[in-house]
mmCIF file of N, CA, C and O in Angstrom:
data_model
loop_
_atom_site.group_PDB
_atom_site.id
_atom_site.type_symbol
_atom_site.label_atom_id
_atom_site.label_comp_id
_atom_site.label_asym_id
_atom_site.label_seq_id
_atom_site.Cartn_x
_atom_site.Cartn_y
_atom_site.Cartn_z
ATOM 1 N N UNK A 11 0.824 -1.193 0.005
ATOM 2 C CA UNK A 11 0.001 0.004 0.010
ATOM 3 C C UNK A 11 0.878 1.266 -0.003
ATOM 4 O O UNK A 11 0.571 2.222 -0.709
ATOM 5 N N UNK A 12 1.944 1.215 0.790
ATOM 6 C CA UNK A 12 2.861 2.371 0.871
ATOM 7 C C UNK A 12 3.524 2.610 -0.488
ATOM 8 O O UNK A 12 3.622 3.764 -0.931
ATOM 9 N N UNK A 13 4.002 1.537 -1.121
ATOM 10 C CA UNK A 13 4.674 1.684 -2.407
ATOM 11 C C UNK A 13 3.711 2.206 -3.469
ATOM 12 O O UNK A 13 4.072 3.060 -4.268
ATOM 13 N N UNK A 14 2.491 1.733 -3.480
ATOM 14 C CA UNK A 14 1.497 2.197 -4.425
ATOM 15 C C UNK A 14 1.214 3.688 -4.224
ATOM 16 O O UNK A 14 1.121 4.470 -5.186
ATOM 17 N N UNK A 15 1.082 4.127 -2.985
ATOM 18 C CA UNK A 15 0.882 5.544 -2.681
ATOM 19 C C UNK A 15 2.057 6.386 -3.108
ATOM 20 O O UNK A 15 1.893 7.487 -3.653
ATOM 21 N N UNK A 16 3.284 5.890 -2.893
ATOM 22 C CA UNK A 16 4.481 6.605 -3.285
ATOM 23 C C UNK A 16 4.557 6.735 -4.794
ATOM 24 O O UNK A 16 4.847 7.826 -5.318
ATOM 25 N N UNK A 17 4.274 5.653 -5.502
ATOM 26 C CA UNK A 17 4.278 5.704 -6.975
ATOM 27 C C UNK A 17 3.196 6.653 -7.522
ATOM 28 O O UNK A 17 3.402 7.346 -8.479
ATOM 29 N N UNK A 18 2.058 6.663 -6.860
ATOM 30 C CA UNK A 18 0.989 7.580 -7.242
ATOM 31 C C UNK A 18 1.406 9.029 -7.053
ATOM 32 O O UNK A 18 1.146 9.873 -7.914
ATOM 33 N N UNK A 19 2.075 9.318 -5.954
ATOM 34 C CA UNK A 19 2.577 10.689 -5.708
ATOM 35 C C UNK A 19 3.622 11.080 -6.747
ATOM 36 O O UNK A 19 3.608 12.225 -7.239
ATOM 37 N N UNK A 20 4.504 10.160 -7.099
ATOM 38 C CA UNK A 20 5.520 10.446 -8.118
ATOM 39 C C UNK A 20 4.856 10.714 -9.470
ATOM 40 O O UNK A 20 5.219 11.636 -10.190
ATOM 41 N N UNK A 21 3.838 9.900 -9.820
ATOM 42 C CA UNK A 21 3.131 10.074 -11.071
ATOM 43 C C UNK A 21 2.410 11.411 -11.094
ATOM 44 O O UNK A 21 2.396 12.110 -12.120
ATOM 45 N N UNK A 22 1.813 11.785 -9.976
ATOM 46 C CA UNK A 22 1.103 13.068 -9.896
ATOM 47 C C UNK A 22 2.073 14.222 -10.034
ATOM 48 O O UNK A 22 1.816 15.187 -10.748
ATOM 49 N N UNK A 23 3.221 14.136 -9.369
ATOM 50 C CA UNK A 23 4.237 15.184 -9.479
ATOM 51 C C UNK A 23 4.756 15.310 -10.914
ATOM 52 O O UNK A 23 4.914 16.420 -11.437
ATOM 53 N N UNK A 24 4.950 14.171 -11.586
ATOM 54 C CA UNK A 24 5.427 14.196 -12.968
ATOM 55 C C UNK A 24 4.362 14.823 -13.882
ATOM 56 O O UNK A 24 4.688 15.597 -14.796
ATOM 57 N N UNK A 25 3.092 14.517 -13.641
ATOM 58 C CA UNK A 25 2.024 15.088 -14.453
ATOM 59 C C UNK A 25 1.942 16.611 -14.270
ATOM 60 O O UNK A 25 1.764 17.338 -15.238
ATOM 61 N N UNK A 26 2.079 17.071 -13.027
ATOM 62 C CA UNK A 26 2.044 18.506 -12.757
ATOM 63 C C UNK A 26 3.237 19.199 -13.427
ATOM 64 O O UNK A 26 3.088 20.255 -14.052
ATOM 65 N N UNK A 27 4.415 18.591 -13.322
ATOM 66 C CA UNK A 27 5.615 19.146 -13.929
ATOM 67 C C UNK A 27 5.436 19.287 -15.448
ATOM 68 O O UNK A 27 5.727 20.310 -16.048
ATOM 69 N N UNK A 28 4.916 18.215 -16.082
ATOM 70 C CA UNK A 28 4.719 18.224 -17.545
ATOM 71 C C UNK A 28 3.665 19.247 -17.946
ATOM 72 O O UNK A 28 3.795 19.917 -18.973
ATOM 73 N N UNK A 29 2.637 19.400 -17.143
ATOM 74 C CA UNK A 29 1.597 20.378 -17.438
ATOM 75 C C UNK A 29 2.168 21.790 -17.388
ATOM 76 O O UNK A 29 1.860 22.628 -18.267
ATOM 77 N N UNK A 30 2.973 22.086 -16.387
ATOM 78 C CA UNK A 30 3.605 23.400 -16.279
ATOM 79 C C UNK A 30 4.509 23.679 -17.476
ATOM 80 O O UNK A 30 4.478 24.765 -18.067
ATOM 81 N N UNK A 31 5.309 22.681 -17.867
ATOM 82 C CA UNK A 31 6.206 22.841 -19.008
ATOM 83 C C UNK A 31 5.416 23.076 -20.294
ATOM 84 O O UNK A 31 5.802 23.896 -21.133
ATOM 85 N N UNK A 32 4.305 22.378 -20.453
ATOM 86 C CA UNK A 32 3.463 22.549 -21.641
ATOM 87 C C UNK A 32 2.891 23.964 -21.707
ATOM 88 O O UNK A 32 2.900 24.592 -22.767
ATOM 89 N N UNK A 33 2.410 24.464 -20.617
ATOM 90 C CA UNK A 33 1.853 25.814 -20.583
ATOM 91 C C UNK A 33 2.944 26.839 -20.920
ATOM 92 O O UNK A 33 2.699 27.778 -21.690
ATOM 93 N N UNK A 34 4.129 26.682 -20.365
ATOM 94 C CA UNK A 34 5.213 27.594 -20.655
ATOM 95 C C UNK A 34 5.611 27.539 -22.130
ATOM 96 O O UNK A 34 5.878 28.574 -22.753
ATOM 97 N N UNK A 35 5.654 26.346 -22.711
ATOM 98 C CA UNK A 35 5.981 26.206 -24.122
ATOM 99 C C UNK A 35 4.936 26.868 -25.013
ATOM 100 O O UNK A 35 5.260 27.508 -26.014
ATOM 101 N N UNK A 36 3.675 26.730 -24.653
ATOM 102 C CA UNK A 36 2.598 27.370 -25.409
ATOM 103 C C UNK A 36 2.745 28.893 -25.340
ATOM 104 O O UNK A 36 2.597 29.590 -26.354
ATOM 105 N N UNK A 37 3.069 29.420 -24.170
ATOM 106 C CA UNK A 37 3.234 30.850 -24.014
ATOM 107 C C UNK A 37 4.424 31.348 -24.834
ATOM 108 O O UNK A 37 4.342 32.407 -25.503
ATOM 109 N N UNK A 38 5.531 30.600 -24.834
ATOM 110 C CA UNK A 38 6.692 30.987 -25.637
ATOM 111 C C UNK A 38 6.371 30.953 -27.123
ATOM 112 O O UNK A 38 6.763 31.835 -27.885
ATOM 113 N N UNK A 39 5.634 29.922 -27.551
ATOM 114 C CA UNK A 39 5.240 29.819 -28.947
ATOM 115 C C UNK A 39 4.367 31.001 -29.358
ATOM 116 O O UNK A 39 4.585 31.592 -30.417
ATOM 117 N N UNK A 40 3.406 31.358 -28.521
ATOM 118 C CA UNK A 40 2.529 32.467 -28.849
ATOM 119 C C UNK A 40 3.294 33.772 -28.906
ATOM 120 O O UNK A 40 3.063 34.626 -29.781
ATOM 121 N N UNK A 41 4.252 33.959 -28.015
ATOM 122 C CA UNK A 41 5.064 35.193 -28.008
ATOM 123 C C UNK A 41 5.929 35.233 -29.271
ATOM 124 O O UNK A 41 6.003 36.285 -29.929
ATOM 125 N N UNK A 42 6.561 34.140 -29.632
ATOM 126 C CA UNK A 42 7.388 34.111 -30.832
ATOM 127 C C UNK A 42 6.559 34.327 -32.076
ATOM 128 O O UNK A 42 6.967 35.062 -32.999
ATOM 129 N N UNK A 43 5.395 33.735 -32.139
ATOM 130 C CA UNK A 43 4.498 33.927 -33.289
ATOM 131 C C UNK A 43 4.080 35.385 -33.418
ATOM 132 O O UNK A 43 4.066 35.943 -34.507
ATOM 133 N N UNK A 44 3.764 36.003 -32.299
ATOM 134 C CA UNK A 44 3.375 37.399 -32.308
ATOM 135 C C UNK A 44 4.525 38.288 -32.808
ATOM 136 O O UNK A 44 4.311 39.195 -33.612
ATOM 137 N N UNK A 45 5.732 38.010 -32.333
ATOM 138 C CA UNK A 45 6.900 38.770 -32.795
ATOM 139 C C UNK A 45 7.154 38.556 -34.285
ATOM 140 O O UNK A 45 7.476 39.486 -35.017
ATOM 141 N N UNK A 46 7.002 37.321 -34.734
ATOM 142 C CA UNK A 46 7.202 37.012 -36.160
ATOM 143 C C UNK A 46 6.192 37.742 -37.019
ATOM 144 O O UNK A 46 6.557 38.335 -38.042
ATOM 145 N N UNK A 47 4.937 37.719 -36.602
ATOM 146 C CA UNK A 47 3.897 38.396 -37.389
ATOM 147 C C UNK A 47 4.097 39.905 -37.425
ATOM 148 O O UNK A 47 3.705 40.560 -38.388
ATOM 149 N N UNK A 48 4.727 40.440 -36.386
ATOM 150 C CA UNK A 48 4.982 41.880 -36.370
ATOM 151 C C UNK A 48 6.258 42.241 -37.144
ATOM 152 O O UNK A 48 6.590 43.404 -37.283
ATOM 153 N N UNK A 49 6.982 41.226 -37.641
ATOM 154 C CA UNK A 49 8.165 41.490 -38.457
ATOM 155 C C UNK A 49 9.442 41.606 -37.639
ATOM 156 O O UNK A 49 10.464 42.067 -38.168
ATOM 157 N N UNK A 50 9.430 41.149 -36.414
ATOM 158 C CA UNK A 50 10.636 41.216 -35.576
ATOM 159 C C UNK A 50 11.649 40.193 -36.059
ATOM 160 O O UNK A 50 11.396 38.976 -36.014
ATOM 161 N N UNK A 51 12.806 40.648 -36.505
ATOM 162 C CA UNK A 51 13.803 39.764 -37.091
ATOM 163 C C UNK A 51 14.586 38.971 -36.043
ATOM 164 O O UNK A 51 15.343 38.072 -36.409
ATOM 165 N N UNK A 52 14.401 39.272 -34.794
ATOM 166 C CA UNK A 52 15.096 38.523 -33.734
ATOM 167 C C UNK A 52 14.629 37.084 -33.637
ATOM 168 O O UNK A 52 15.270 36.266 -32.999
ATOM 169 N N UNK A 53 13.525 36.768 -34.300
ATOM 170 C CA UNK A 53 12.988 35.410 -34.244
ATOM 171 C C UNK A 53 13.557 34.508 -35.326
ATOM 172 O O UNK A 53 13.205 33.332 -35.393
ATOM 173 N N UNK A 54 14.440 35.002 -36.176
ATOM 174 C CA UNK A 54 15.075 34.161 -37.199
ATOM 175 C C UNK A 54 16.005 33.168 -36.510
ATOM 176 O O UNK A 54 16.834 33.556 -35.668
ATOM 177 N N UNK A 55 15.868 31.895 -36.843
ATOM 178 C CA UNK A 55 16.656 30.832 -36.216
ATOM 179 C C UNK A 55 17.379 30.018 -37.292
ATOM 180 O O UNK A 55 17.022 30.016 -38.476
ATOM 181 N N UNK A 56 18.382 29.301 -36.876
ATOM 182 C CA UNK A 56 19.225 28.539 -37.802
ATOM 183 C C UNK A 56 18.494 27.362 -38.470
ATOM 184 O O UNK A 56 18.923 26.876 -39.505
ATOM 185 N N UNK A 57 17.382 26.886 -37.927
ATOM 186 C CA UNK A 57 16.662 25.768 -38.525
ATOM 187 C C UNK A 57 15.750 26.209 -39.652
ATOM 188 O O UNK A 57 15.240 25.374 -40.402
ATOM 189 N N UNK A 58 15.565 27.494 -39.824
ATOM 190 C CA UNK A 58 14.643 28.001 -40.839
ATOM 191 C C UNK A 58 15.270 27.903 -42.233
ATOM 192 O O UNK A 58 16.477 28.030 -42.402
ATOM 193 N N UNK A 59 14.416 27.693 -43.227
ATOM 194 C CA UNK A 59 14.851 27.668 -44.627
ATOM 195 C C UNK A 59 14.501 29.009 -45.245
ATOM 196 O O UNK A 59 13.667 29.761 -44.729
ATOM 197 N N UNK A 60 15.119 29.299 -46.388
ATOM 198 C CA UNK A 60 14.832 30.585 -47.051
ATOM 199 C C UNK A 60 13.387 30.688 -47.522
ATOM 200 O O UNK A 60 12.793 31.760 -47.351
ATOM 201 N N UNK A 61 12.779 29.641 -48.065
ATOM 202 C CA UNK A 61 11.350 29.773 -48.432
ATOM 203 C C UNK A 61 10.478 30.058 -47.202
ATOM 204 O O UNK A 61 9.528 30.835 -47.291
ATOM 205 N N UNK A 62 10.794 29.414 -46.092
ATOM 206 C CA UNK A 62 10.019 29.661 -44.865
ATOM 207 C C UNK A 62 10.158 31.112 -44.420
ATOM 208 O O UNK A 62 9.166 31.765 -44.065
ATOM 209 N N UNK A 63 11.380 31.621 -44.427
ATOM 210 C CA UNK A 63 11.621 33.002 -44.015
ATOM 211 C C UNK A 63 10.937 33.972 -44.979
ATOM 212 O O UNK A 63 10.300 34.922 -44.546
ATOM 213 N N UNK A 64 11.042 33.693 -46.275
ATOM 214 C CA UNK A 64 10.414 34.589 -47.272
ATOM 215 C C UNK A 64 8.898 34.642 -47.071
ATOM 216 O O UNK A 64 8.313 35.727 -47.135
ATOM 217 N N UNK A 65 8.294 33.513 -46.798
ATOM 218 C CA UNK A 65 6.838 33.471 -46.616
ATOM 219 C C UNK A 65 6.399 34.168 -45.323
ATOM 220 O O UNK A 65 5.454 34.933 -45.305
ATOM 221 N N UNK A 66 7.127 33.918 -44.232
ATOM 222 C CA UNK A 66 6.721 34.486 -42.938
ATOM 223 C C UNK A 66 7.058 35.947 -42.769
ATOM 224 O O UNK A 66 6.370 36.666 -42.038
ATOM 225 N N UNK A 67 8.105 36.424 -43.400
ATOM 226 C CA UNK A 67 8.526 37.815 -43.256
ATOM 227 C C UNK A 67 8.169 38.653 -44.477
ATOM 228 O O UNK A 67 8.569 39.813 -44.559
ATOM 229 N N UNK A 68 7.482 38.056 -45.438
ATOM 230 C CA UNK A 68 6.999 38.766 -46.636
ATOM 231 C C UNK A 68 8.152 39.443 -47.394
ATOM 232 O O UNK A 68 8.087 40.638 -47.718
ATOM 233 N N UNK A 69 9.191 38.664 -47.641
ATOM 234 C CA UNK A 69 10.354 39.105 -48.399
ATOM 235 C C UNK A 69 10.505 38.169 -49.585
ATOM 236 O O UNK A 69 10.401 36.951 -49.409
ATOM 237 N N UNK A 70 10.763 38.673 -50.794
ATOM 238 C CA UNK A 70 10.934 37.781 -51.920
ATOM 239 C C UNK A 70 12.136 36.854 -51.728
ATOM 240 O O UNK A 70 13.201 37.265 -51.273
ATOM 241 N N UNK A 71 11.916 35.579 -52.032
ATOM 242 C CA UNK A 71 12.961 34.594 -51.844
ATOM 243 C C UNK A 71 14.183 34.901 -52.709
ATOM 244 O O UNK A 71 15.334 34.695 -52.290
ATOM 245 N N UNK A 72 13.962 35.424 -53.891
ATOM 246 C CA UNK A 72 15.059 35.777 -54.798
ATOM 247 C C UNK A 72 15.958 36.847 -54.147
ATOM 248 O O UNK A 72 17.175 36.803 -54.263
ATOM 249 N N UNK A 73 15.333 37.787 -53.451
ATOM 250 C CA UNK A 73 16.098 38.836 -52.768
ATOM 251 C C UNK A 73 16.985 38.230 -51.687
ATOM 252 O O UNK A 73 18.136 38.627 -51.530
ATOM 253 N N UNK A 74 16.446 37.261 -50.929
ATOM 254 C CA UNK A 74 17.265 36.623 -49.900
ATOM 255 C C UNK A 74 18.434 35.877 -50.532
ATOM 256 O O UNK A 74 19.560 35.930 -50.007
ATOM 257 N N UNK A 75 18.174 35.186 -51.651
ATOM 258 C CA UNK A 75 19.261 34.498 -52.358
ATOM 259 C C UNK A 75 20.356 35.475 -52.775
ATOM 260 O O UNK A 75 21.530 35.185 -52.637
ATOM 261 N N UNK A 76 19.940 36.621 -53.279
ATOM 262 C CA UNK A 76 20.912 37.628 -53.713
ATOM 263 C C UNK A 76 21.741 38.157 -52.539
ATOM 264 O O UNK A 76 22.943 38.328 -52.626
ATOM 265 N N UNK A 77 21.067 38.434 -51.428
ATOM 266 C CA UNK A 77 21.759 38.980 -50.277
ATOM 267 C C UNK A 77 22.743 37.986 -49.654
ATOM 268 O O UNK A 77 23.733 38.387 -49.076
ATOM 269 N N UNK A 78 22.466 36.707 -49.775
ATOM 270 C CA UNK A 78 23.371 35.678 -49.259
ATOM 271 C C UNK A 78 24.360 35.191 -50.311
ATOM 272 O O UNK A 78 25.146 34.291 -50.037
ATOM 273 N N UNK A 79 24.289 35.787 -51.507
ATOM 274 C CA UNK A 79 25.191 35.427 -52.611
ATOM 275 C C UNK A 79 25.086 33.959 -52.968
ATOM 276 O O UNK A 79 26.094 33.263 -53.139
ATOM 277 N N UNK A 80 23.861 33.486 -53.099
ATOM 278 C CA UNK A 80 23.611 32.101 -53.490
ATOM 279 C C UNK A 80 23.448 32.081 -54.999
ATOM 280 O O UNK A 80 22.525 32.669 -55.546
ATOM 281 N N UNK A 81 24.340 31.349 -55.663
ATOM 282 C CA UNK A 81 24.336 31.343 -57.126
ATOM 283 C C UNK A 81 23.306 30.383 -57.717
ATOM 284 O O UNK A 81 22.734 30.666 -58.741
ATOM 285 N N UNK A 82 23.060 29.251 -57.071
ATOM 286 C CA UNK A 82 22.096 28.291 -57.563
ATOM 287 C C UNK A 82 21.064 28.018 -56.488
ATOM 288 O O UNK A 82 21.205 27.090 -55.712
ATOM 289 N N UNK A 83 19.987 28.791 -56.439
ATOM 290 C CA UNK A 83 19.011 28.653 -55.368
ATOM 291 C C UNK A 83 18.272 27.317 -55.357
ATOM 292 O O UNK A 83 17.779 26.915 -54.323
ATOM 293 N N UNK A 84 18.206 26.625 -56.484
ATOM 294 C CA UNK A 84 17.488 25.343 -56.518
ATOM 295 C C UNK A 84 18.189 24.300 -55.648
ATOM 296 O O UNK A 84 17.548 23.442 -55.078
ATOM 297 N N UNK A 85 19.524 24.360 -55.581
ATOM 298 C CA UNK A 85 20.272 23.419 -54.768
ATOM 299 C C UNK A 85 20.079 23.644 -53.258
ATOM 300 O O UNK A 85 20.250 22.739 -52.469
ATOM 301 N N UNK A 86 19.757 24.864 -52.909
ATOM 302 C CA UNK A 86 19.692 25.219 -51.478
ATOM 303 C C UNK A 86 18.258 25.473 -50.997
ATOM 304 O O UNK A 86 18.063 25.925 -49.890
ATOM 305 N N UNK A 87 17.293 25.178 -51.826
ATOM 306 C CA UNK A 87 15.899 25.499 -51.494
ATOM 307 C C UNK A 87 15.427 24.869 -50.184
ATOM 308 O O UNK A 87 14.750 25.486 -49.395
ATOM 309 N N UNK A 88 15.812 23.659 -49.914
ATOM 310 C CA UNK A 88 15.378 22.953 -48.692
ATOM 311 C C UNK A 88 16.421 22.999 -47.591
ATOM 312 O O UNK A 88 16.246 22.354 -46.548
ATOM 313 N N UNK A 89 17.473 23.732 -47.778
ATOM 314 C CA UNK A 89 18.540 23.790 -46.765
ATOM 315 C C UNK A 89 18.235 24.827 -45.699
ATOM 316 O O UNK A 89 17.735 25.901 -45.990
ATOM 317 N N UNK A 90 18.526 24.472 -44.471
ATOM 318 C CA UNK A 90 18.353 25.420 -43.371
ATOM 319 C C UNK A 90 19.476 26.430 -43.400
ATOM 320 O O UNK A 90 20.463 26.285 -44.123
ATOM 321 N N UNK A 91 19.312 27.485 -42.634
ATOM 322 C CA UNK A 91 20.375 28.503 -42.558
ATOM 323 C C UNK A 91 21.658 27.873 -42.023
ATOM 324 O O UNK A 91 22.769 28.220 -42.441
ATOM 325 N N UNK A 92 21.518 26.916 -41.110
ATOM 326 C CA UNK A 92 22.692 26.211 -40.577
ATOM 327 C C UNK A 92 23.408 25.454 -41.696
ATOM 328 O O UNK A 92 24.638 25.528 -41.814
ATOM 329 N N UNK A 93 22.643 24.749 -42.538
ATOM 330 C CA UNK A 93 23.233 24.005 -43.643
ATOM 331 C C UNK A 93 23.880 24.953 -44.653
ATOM 332 O O UNK A 93 24.936 24.639 -45.228
ATOM 333 N N UNK A 94 23.217 26.086 -44.900
ATOM 334 C CA UNK A 94 23.812 27.080 -45.820
ATOM 335 C C UNK A 94 25.128 27.591 -45.295
ATOM 336 O O UNK A 94 26.097 27.780 -46.048
ATOM 337 N N UNK A 95 25.176 27.864 -44.005
ATOM 338 C CA UNK A 95 26.420 28.365 -43.389
ATOM 339 C C UNK A 95 27.533 27.335 -43.551
ATOM 340 O O UNK A 95 28.675 27.685 -43.881
ATOM 341 N N UNK A 96 27.206 26.080 -43.344
ATOM 342 C CA UNK A 96 28.225 25.025 -43.503
ATOM 343 C C UNK A 96 28.647 24.905 -44.964
ATOM 344 O O UNK A 96 29.815 24.749 -45.254
ATOM 345 N N UNK A 97 27.677 24.973 -45.869
ATOM 346 C CA UNK A 97 27.983 24.808 -47.299
ATOM 347 C C UNK A 97 28.905 25.931 -47.814
ATOM 348 O O UNK A 97 29.795 25.679 -48.597
ATOM 349 N N UNK A 98 28.685 27.154 -47.330
ATOM 350 C CA UNK A 98 29.461 28.289 -47.792
ATOM 351 C C UNK A 98 30.589 28.685 -46.823
ATOM 352 O O UNK A 98 31.150 29.772 -46.955
ATOM 353 N N UNK A 99 30.866 27.819 -45.863
ATOM 354 C CA UNK A 99 31.973 28.026 -44.890
ATOM 355 C C UNK A 99 31.877 29.378 -44.209
ATOM 356 O O UNK A 99 32.838 30.156 -44.185
ATOM 357 N N UNK A 100 30.693 29.667 -43.675
ATOM 358 C CA UNK A 100 30.478 30.924 -42.949
ATOM 359 C C UNK A 100 29.915 30.612 -41.574
ATOM 360 O O UNK A 100 29.276 29.589 -41.388
ATOM 361 N N UNK A 101 30.136 31.498 -40.615
ATOM 362 C CA UNK A 101 29.539 31.286 -39.296
ATOM 363 C C UNK A 101 28.019 31.397 -39.383
ATOM 364 O O UNK A 101 27.481 32.233 -40.123
ATOM 365 N N UNK A 102 27.325 30.561 -38.642
ATOM 366 C CA UNK A 102 25.861 30.569 -38.647
ATOM 367 C C UNK A 102 25.328 31.919 -38.207
ATOM 368 O O UNK A 102 24.356 32.429 -38.797
ATOM 369 N N UNK A 103 25.928 32.492 -37.186
ATOM 370 C CA UNK A 103 25.466 33.792 -36.702
ATOM 371 C C UNK A 103 25.561 34.867 -37.788
ATOM 372 O O UNK A 103 24.722 35.765 -37.875
ATOM 373 N N UNK A 104 26.588 34.796 -38.621
ATOM 374 C CA UNK A 104 26.732 35.756 -39.717
ATOM 375 C C UNK A 104 25.645 35.566 -40.770
ATOM 376 O O UNK A 104 25.096 36.548 -41.266
ATOM 377 N N UNK A 105 25.315 34.344 -41.080
ATOM 378 C CA UNK A 105 24.241 34.080 -42.055
ATOM 379 C C UNK A 105 22.915 34.598 -41.500
ATOM 380 O O UNK A 105 22.151 35.246 -42.217
ATOM 381 N N UNK A 106 22.654 34.318 -40.238
ATOM 382 C CA UNK A 106 21.413 34.803 -39.625
ATOM 383 C C UNK A 106 21.384 36.330 -39.633
ATOM 384 O O UNK A 106 20.350 36.946 -39.945
ATOM 385 N N UNK A 107 22.500 36.949 -39.316
ATOM 386 C CA UNK A 107 22.580 38.421 -39.320
ATOM 387 C C UNK A 107 22.320 38.969 -40.735
ATOM 388 O O UNK A 107 21.598 39.951 -40.893
ATOM 389 N N UNK A 108 22.904 38.335 -41.752
ATOM 390 C CA UNK A 108 22.688 38.776 -43.130
ATOM 391 C C UNK A 108 21.209 38.647 -43.532
ATOM 392 O O UNK A 108 20.660 39.538 -44.181
ATOM 393 N N UNK A 109 20.560 37.572 -43.089
ATOM 394 C CA UNK A 109 19.147 37.397 -43.388
ATOM 395 C C UNK A 109 18.316 38.477 -42.665
ATOM 396 O O UNK A 109 17.400 39.058 -43.240
ATOM 397 N N UNK A 110 18.681 38.731 -41.421
ATOM 398 C CA UNK A 110 17.958 39.772 -40.662
ATOM 399 C C UNK A 110 18.110 41.117 -41.328
ATOM 400 O O UNK A 110 17.117 41.875 -41.418
ATOM 401 N N UNK A 111 19.287 41.443 -41.822
ATOM 402 C CA UNK A 111 19.487 42.735 -42.483
ATOM 403 C C UNK A 111 18.698 42.773 -43.807
ATOM 404 O O UNK A 111 18.148 43.830 -44.174
ATOM 405 N N UNK A 112 18.627 41.647 -44.509
ATOM 406 C CA UNK A 112 17.856 41.615 -45.755
ATOM 407 C C UNK A 112 16.356 41.812 -45.471
ATOM 408 O O UNK A 112 15.673 42.497 -46.249
ATOM 409 N N UNK A 113 15.860 41.276 -44.401
ATOM 410 C CA UNK A 113 14.456 41.445 -44.035
ATOM 411 C C UNK A 113 14.168 42.898 -43.728
ATOM 412 O O UNK A 113 13.153 43.444 -44.155
ATOM 413 N N UNK A 114 15.066 43.506 -42.965
ATOM 414 C CA UNK A 114 14.864 44.920 -42.593
ATOM 415 C C UNK A 114 14.937 45.812 -43.815
ATOM 416 O O UNK A 114 14.221 46.773 -43.943
#
């Protein structure tokens, strides 16, 4: 009986912890979405692709390709900013900064 009660308390604590984490993640997502919709470039991340950025920030994809000096955009269409940085031997932070400047 004691062990069952202890396991029940542990399960309840884990459920409360997960619920709190879920609520915090939802709040962070809503805040990031709000910033993105307002055009805040601080939300650009290394996992984003150029088509995703172009669509969300209302910037022509061709313009982003030009600003990043991408000669063959078809090869990099599905590549994240992180992959682009590796492909062109540039720091990821610099690629993100260049994209942010192009958006502005």
